[in-house]
CSV table of C-alpha atoms in Angstrom, one decimal:
chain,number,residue,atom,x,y,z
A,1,UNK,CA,91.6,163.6,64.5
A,2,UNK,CA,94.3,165.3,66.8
A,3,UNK,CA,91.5,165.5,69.4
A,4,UNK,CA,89.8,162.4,69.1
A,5,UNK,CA,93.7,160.5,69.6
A,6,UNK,CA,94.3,163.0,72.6
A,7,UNK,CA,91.6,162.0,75.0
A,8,UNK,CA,91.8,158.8,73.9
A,9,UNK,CA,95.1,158.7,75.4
A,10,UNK,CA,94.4,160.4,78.2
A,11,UNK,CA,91.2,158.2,79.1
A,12,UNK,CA,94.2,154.9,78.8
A,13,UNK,CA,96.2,157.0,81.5
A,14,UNK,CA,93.6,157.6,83.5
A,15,UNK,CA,92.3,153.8,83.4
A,16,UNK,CA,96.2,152.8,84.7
A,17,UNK,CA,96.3,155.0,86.6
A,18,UNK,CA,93.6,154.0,88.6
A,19,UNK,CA,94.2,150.1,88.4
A,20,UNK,CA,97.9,151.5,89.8
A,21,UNK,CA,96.3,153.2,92.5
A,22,UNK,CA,93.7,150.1,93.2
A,23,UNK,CA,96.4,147.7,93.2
A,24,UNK,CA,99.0,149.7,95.7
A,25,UNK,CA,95.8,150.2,97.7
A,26,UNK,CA,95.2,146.2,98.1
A,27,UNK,CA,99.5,145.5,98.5
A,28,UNK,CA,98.9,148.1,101.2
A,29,UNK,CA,96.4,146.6,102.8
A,30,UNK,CA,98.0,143.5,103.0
A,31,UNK,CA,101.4,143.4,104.4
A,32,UNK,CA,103.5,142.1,106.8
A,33,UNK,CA,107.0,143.1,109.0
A,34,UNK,CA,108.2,139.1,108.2
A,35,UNK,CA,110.0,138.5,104.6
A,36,UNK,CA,109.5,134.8,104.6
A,37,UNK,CA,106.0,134.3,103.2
A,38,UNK,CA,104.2,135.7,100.5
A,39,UNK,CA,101.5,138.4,101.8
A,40,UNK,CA,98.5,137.9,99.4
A,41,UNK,CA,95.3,140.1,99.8
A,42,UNK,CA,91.9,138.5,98.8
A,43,UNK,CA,90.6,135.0,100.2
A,44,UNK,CA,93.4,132.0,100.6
A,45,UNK,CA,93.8,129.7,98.3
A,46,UNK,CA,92.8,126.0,99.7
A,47,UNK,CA,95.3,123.1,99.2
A,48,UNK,CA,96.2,121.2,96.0
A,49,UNK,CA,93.2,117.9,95.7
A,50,UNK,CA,94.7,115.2,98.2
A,51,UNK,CA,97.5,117.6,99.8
A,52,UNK,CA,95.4,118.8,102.8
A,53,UNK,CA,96.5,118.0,106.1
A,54,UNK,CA,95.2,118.2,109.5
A,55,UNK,CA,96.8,120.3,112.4
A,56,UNK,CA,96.9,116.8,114.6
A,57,UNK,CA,99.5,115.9,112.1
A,58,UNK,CA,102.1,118.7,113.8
A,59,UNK,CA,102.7,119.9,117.2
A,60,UNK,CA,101.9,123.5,117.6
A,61,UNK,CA,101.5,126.3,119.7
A,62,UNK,CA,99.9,129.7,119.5
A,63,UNK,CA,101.3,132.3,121.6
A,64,UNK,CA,100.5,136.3,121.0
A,65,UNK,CA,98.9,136.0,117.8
A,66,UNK,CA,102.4,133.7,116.7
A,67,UNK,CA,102.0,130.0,115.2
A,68,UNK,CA,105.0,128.3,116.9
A,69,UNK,CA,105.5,124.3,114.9
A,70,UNK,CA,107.7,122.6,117.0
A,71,UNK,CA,107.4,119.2,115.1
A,72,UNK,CA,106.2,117.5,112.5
A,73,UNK,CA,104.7,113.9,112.8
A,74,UNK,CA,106.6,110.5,111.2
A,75,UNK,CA,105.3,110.4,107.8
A,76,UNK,CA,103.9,113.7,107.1
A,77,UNK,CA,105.7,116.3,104.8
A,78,UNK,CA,104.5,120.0,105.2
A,79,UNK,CA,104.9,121.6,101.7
A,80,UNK,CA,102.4,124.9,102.5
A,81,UNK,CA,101.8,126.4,105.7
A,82,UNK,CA,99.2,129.6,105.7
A,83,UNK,CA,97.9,132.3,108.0
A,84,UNK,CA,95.2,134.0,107.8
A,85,UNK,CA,94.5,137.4,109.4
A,86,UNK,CA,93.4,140.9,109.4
A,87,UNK,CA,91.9,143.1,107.3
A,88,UNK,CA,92.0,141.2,103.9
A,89,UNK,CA,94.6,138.8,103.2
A,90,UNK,CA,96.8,136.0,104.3
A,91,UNK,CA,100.6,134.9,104.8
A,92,UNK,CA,101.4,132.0,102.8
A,93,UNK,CA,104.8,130.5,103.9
A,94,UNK,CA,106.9,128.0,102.0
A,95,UNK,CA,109.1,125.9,103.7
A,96,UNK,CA,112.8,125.9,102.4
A,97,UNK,CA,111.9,129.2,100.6
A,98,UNK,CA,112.7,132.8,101.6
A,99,UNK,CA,114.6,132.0,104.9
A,100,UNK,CA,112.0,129.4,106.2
A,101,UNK,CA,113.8,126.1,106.8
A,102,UNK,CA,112.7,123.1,105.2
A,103,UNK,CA,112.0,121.4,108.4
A,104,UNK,CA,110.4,122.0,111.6
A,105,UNK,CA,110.2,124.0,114.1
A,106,UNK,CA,109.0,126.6,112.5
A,107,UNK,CA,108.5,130.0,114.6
A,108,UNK,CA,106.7,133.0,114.9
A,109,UNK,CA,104.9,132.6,111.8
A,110,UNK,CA,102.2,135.4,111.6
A,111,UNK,CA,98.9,137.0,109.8
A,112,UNK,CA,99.7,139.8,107.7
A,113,UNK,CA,99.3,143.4,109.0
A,114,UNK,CA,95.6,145.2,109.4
A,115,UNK,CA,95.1,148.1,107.7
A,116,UNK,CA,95.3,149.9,110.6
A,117,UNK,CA,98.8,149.1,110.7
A,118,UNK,CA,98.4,146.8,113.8
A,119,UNK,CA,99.6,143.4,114.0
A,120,UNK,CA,96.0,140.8,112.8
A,121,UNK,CA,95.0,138.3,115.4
A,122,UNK,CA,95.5,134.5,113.7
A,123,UNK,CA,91.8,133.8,112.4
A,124,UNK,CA,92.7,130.8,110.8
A,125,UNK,CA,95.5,129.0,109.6
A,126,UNK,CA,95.7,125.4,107.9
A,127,UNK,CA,98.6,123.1,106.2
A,128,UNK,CA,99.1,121.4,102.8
A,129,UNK,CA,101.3,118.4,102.1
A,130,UNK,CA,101.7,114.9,101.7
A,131,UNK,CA,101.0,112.2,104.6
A,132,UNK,CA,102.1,108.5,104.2
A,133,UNK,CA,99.8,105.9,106.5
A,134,UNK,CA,102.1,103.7,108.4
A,135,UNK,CA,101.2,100.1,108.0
A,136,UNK,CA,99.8,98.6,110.2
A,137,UNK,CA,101.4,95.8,112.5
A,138,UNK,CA,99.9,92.4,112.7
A,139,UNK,CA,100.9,90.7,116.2
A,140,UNK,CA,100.3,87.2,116.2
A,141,UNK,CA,101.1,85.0,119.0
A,142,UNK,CA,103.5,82.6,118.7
A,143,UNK,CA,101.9,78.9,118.5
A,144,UNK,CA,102.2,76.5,121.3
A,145,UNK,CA,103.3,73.2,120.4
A,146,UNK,CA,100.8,70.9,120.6
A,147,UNK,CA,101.0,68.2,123.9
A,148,UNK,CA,101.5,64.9,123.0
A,149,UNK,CA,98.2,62.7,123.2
A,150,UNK,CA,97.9,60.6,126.6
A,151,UNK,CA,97.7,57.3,125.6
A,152,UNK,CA,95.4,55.1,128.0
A,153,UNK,CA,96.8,53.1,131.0
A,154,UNK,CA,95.7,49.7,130.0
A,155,UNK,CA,93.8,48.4,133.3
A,156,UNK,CA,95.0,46.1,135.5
A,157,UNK,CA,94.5,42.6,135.0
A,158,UNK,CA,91.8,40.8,137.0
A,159,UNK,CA,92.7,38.4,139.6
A,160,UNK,CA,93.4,34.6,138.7
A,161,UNK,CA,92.5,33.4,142.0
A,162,UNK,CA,89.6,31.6,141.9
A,163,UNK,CA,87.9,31.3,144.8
A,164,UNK,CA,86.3,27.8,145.9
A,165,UNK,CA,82.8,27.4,145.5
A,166,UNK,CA,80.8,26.7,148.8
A,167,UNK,CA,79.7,23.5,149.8
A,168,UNK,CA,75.9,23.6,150.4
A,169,UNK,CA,74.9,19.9,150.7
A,170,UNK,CA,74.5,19.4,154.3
A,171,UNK,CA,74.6,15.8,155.8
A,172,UNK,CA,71.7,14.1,156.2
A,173,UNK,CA,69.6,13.5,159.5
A,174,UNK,CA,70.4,10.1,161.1
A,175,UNK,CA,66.8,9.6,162.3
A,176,UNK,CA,66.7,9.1,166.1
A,177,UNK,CA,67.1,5.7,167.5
A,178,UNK,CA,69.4,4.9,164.5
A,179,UNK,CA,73.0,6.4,164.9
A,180,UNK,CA,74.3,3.3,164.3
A,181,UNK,CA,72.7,3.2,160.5
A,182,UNK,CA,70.6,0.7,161.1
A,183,UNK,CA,67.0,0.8,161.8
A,184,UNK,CA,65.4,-2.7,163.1
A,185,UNK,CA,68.1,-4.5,161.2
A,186,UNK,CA,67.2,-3.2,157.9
A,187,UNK,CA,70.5,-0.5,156.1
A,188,UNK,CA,69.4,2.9,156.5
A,189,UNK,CA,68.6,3.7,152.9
A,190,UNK,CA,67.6,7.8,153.9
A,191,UNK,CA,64.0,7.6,154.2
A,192,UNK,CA,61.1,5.5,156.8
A,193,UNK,CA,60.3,2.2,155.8
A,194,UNK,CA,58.1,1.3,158.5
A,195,UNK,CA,55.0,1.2,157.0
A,196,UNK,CA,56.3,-1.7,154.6
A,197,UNK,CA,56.4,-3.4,157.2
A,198,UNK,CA,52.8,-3.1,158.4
A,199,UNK,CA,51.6,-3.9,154.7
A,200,UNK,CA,53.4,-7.2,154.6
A,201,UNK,CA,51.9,-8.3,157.9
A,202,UNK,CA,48.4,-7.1,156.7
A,203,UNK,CA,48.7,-9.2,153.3
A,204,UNK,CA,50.1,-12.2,155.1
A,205,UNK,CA,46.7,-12.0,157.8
A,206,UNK,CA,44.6,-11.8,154.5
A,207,UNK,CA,46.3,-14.5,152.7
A,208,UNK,CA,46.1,-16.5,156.2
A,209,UNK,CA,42.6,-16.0,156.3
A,210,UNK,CA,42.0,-16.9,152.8
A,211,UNK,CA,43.1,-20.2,152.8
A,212,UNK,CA,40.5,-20.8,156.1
A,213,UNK,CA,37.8,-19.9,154.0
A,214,UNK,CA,38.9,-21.8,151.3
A,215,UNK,CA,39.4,-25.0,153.5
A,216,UNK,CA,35.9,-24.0,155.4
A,217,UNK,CA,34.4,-24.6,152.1
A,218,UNK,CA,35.8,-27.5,151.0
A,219,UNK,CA,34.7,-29.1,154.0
A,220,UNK,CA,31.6,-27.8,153.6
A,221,UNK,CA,31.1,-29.6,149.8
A,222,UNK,CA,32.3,-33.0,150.8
């Protein structure tokens, strides 16, 4: 029974002792010569759902494997800022913690160390946080009052003069050889009565010769 609880115990040691010796090997392999983040070996945890940000949202530079955040855009609130580099691991910085200051710029932030001991290139780094959308202005143009309607000129009046109408009755033609207004002492009455003339003198030949025929004749009988 003394045995059996003897390498029992030892085989416990033996099993802490070697997580000990795993885990100082991973802290080892991930560490870094700044004290303001948290150097974590493994893959990088991403952003709480609806907390991710893009880099556009910050002004940045990266100069000799340093992040350097000069600003941070109007609206947008950086709560996570992490670096990833090296070996195995990442550092995960915390604005207003562990020296960092709450707001920007934020300087010579870094990847952690390589195993090798040599300061990691910046592979990646991203930012977590909360962003509020400006609203959006509506322009609208001022409205021009509206011109009175033109009322229409009433037209001017026509003209009252009347004009006089043209005479087109001419005068009539004294026949020639009547100026006077008389022709062969009869009143010019406006058209030739000649020829009446010449009937009367042929009715009083015929009645003239009628009553010679009629006195032959009696004559004649007696």
């Amino acid at each position: 029974m003394r045995r059996r609880t003897f390498r029992g115990a030892v085989a416990v040691m033996a099993l802490t002792t070697a997580a000990l010796i795993g885990t100082a090997g991973s802290a080892l392999a991930c560490h870094s010569d700044d004290n303001r983040p948290h150097p974590t070996p493994g893959k990088a945890t991403p952003c709480a759902e609806g907390t991710d940000l893009s880099q556009s949202d910050v002004d940045f530079k990266i100069v000799k494997n340093r992040l350097n955040i000069s600003k941070v855009h109007e609206g947008v609130t950086v709560k996570r800022i992490v670096v990833i580099g090296g070996d195995d691991g990442f550092n995960d910085y915390t604005p207003g913690a562990r020296g960092l200051d709450k707001a920007a710029p934020w300087n010579d932030l870094r990847a952690p160390f390589s195993r090798n001991g040599r300061q990691a290139d910046i592979e990646k780094w991203y930012l977590c946080g909360t962003k509020t959308e400006k609203p959006t202005e509506t322009t609208t143009a001022p409205t021009r009052p509206t011109k009175p309607t033109e009322t229409t000129k009433p037209s001017a009046p026509a003209s009252s003069e009347t004009v006089a109408p043209t005479s087109t009755t001419a005068p009539a033609a004294v026949p020639a050889g009547n100026e006077s207004g008389t022709g062969g002492g009869l009143a010019n009455t406006g058209f030739d009565n000649s020829w009446l003339i010449w009937i009367a003198a042929l009715l009083l030949v015929a009645g003239g010769g009628l009553l010679a025929l009629l006195k032959f004749r009696r004559k004649a009988s007696e």
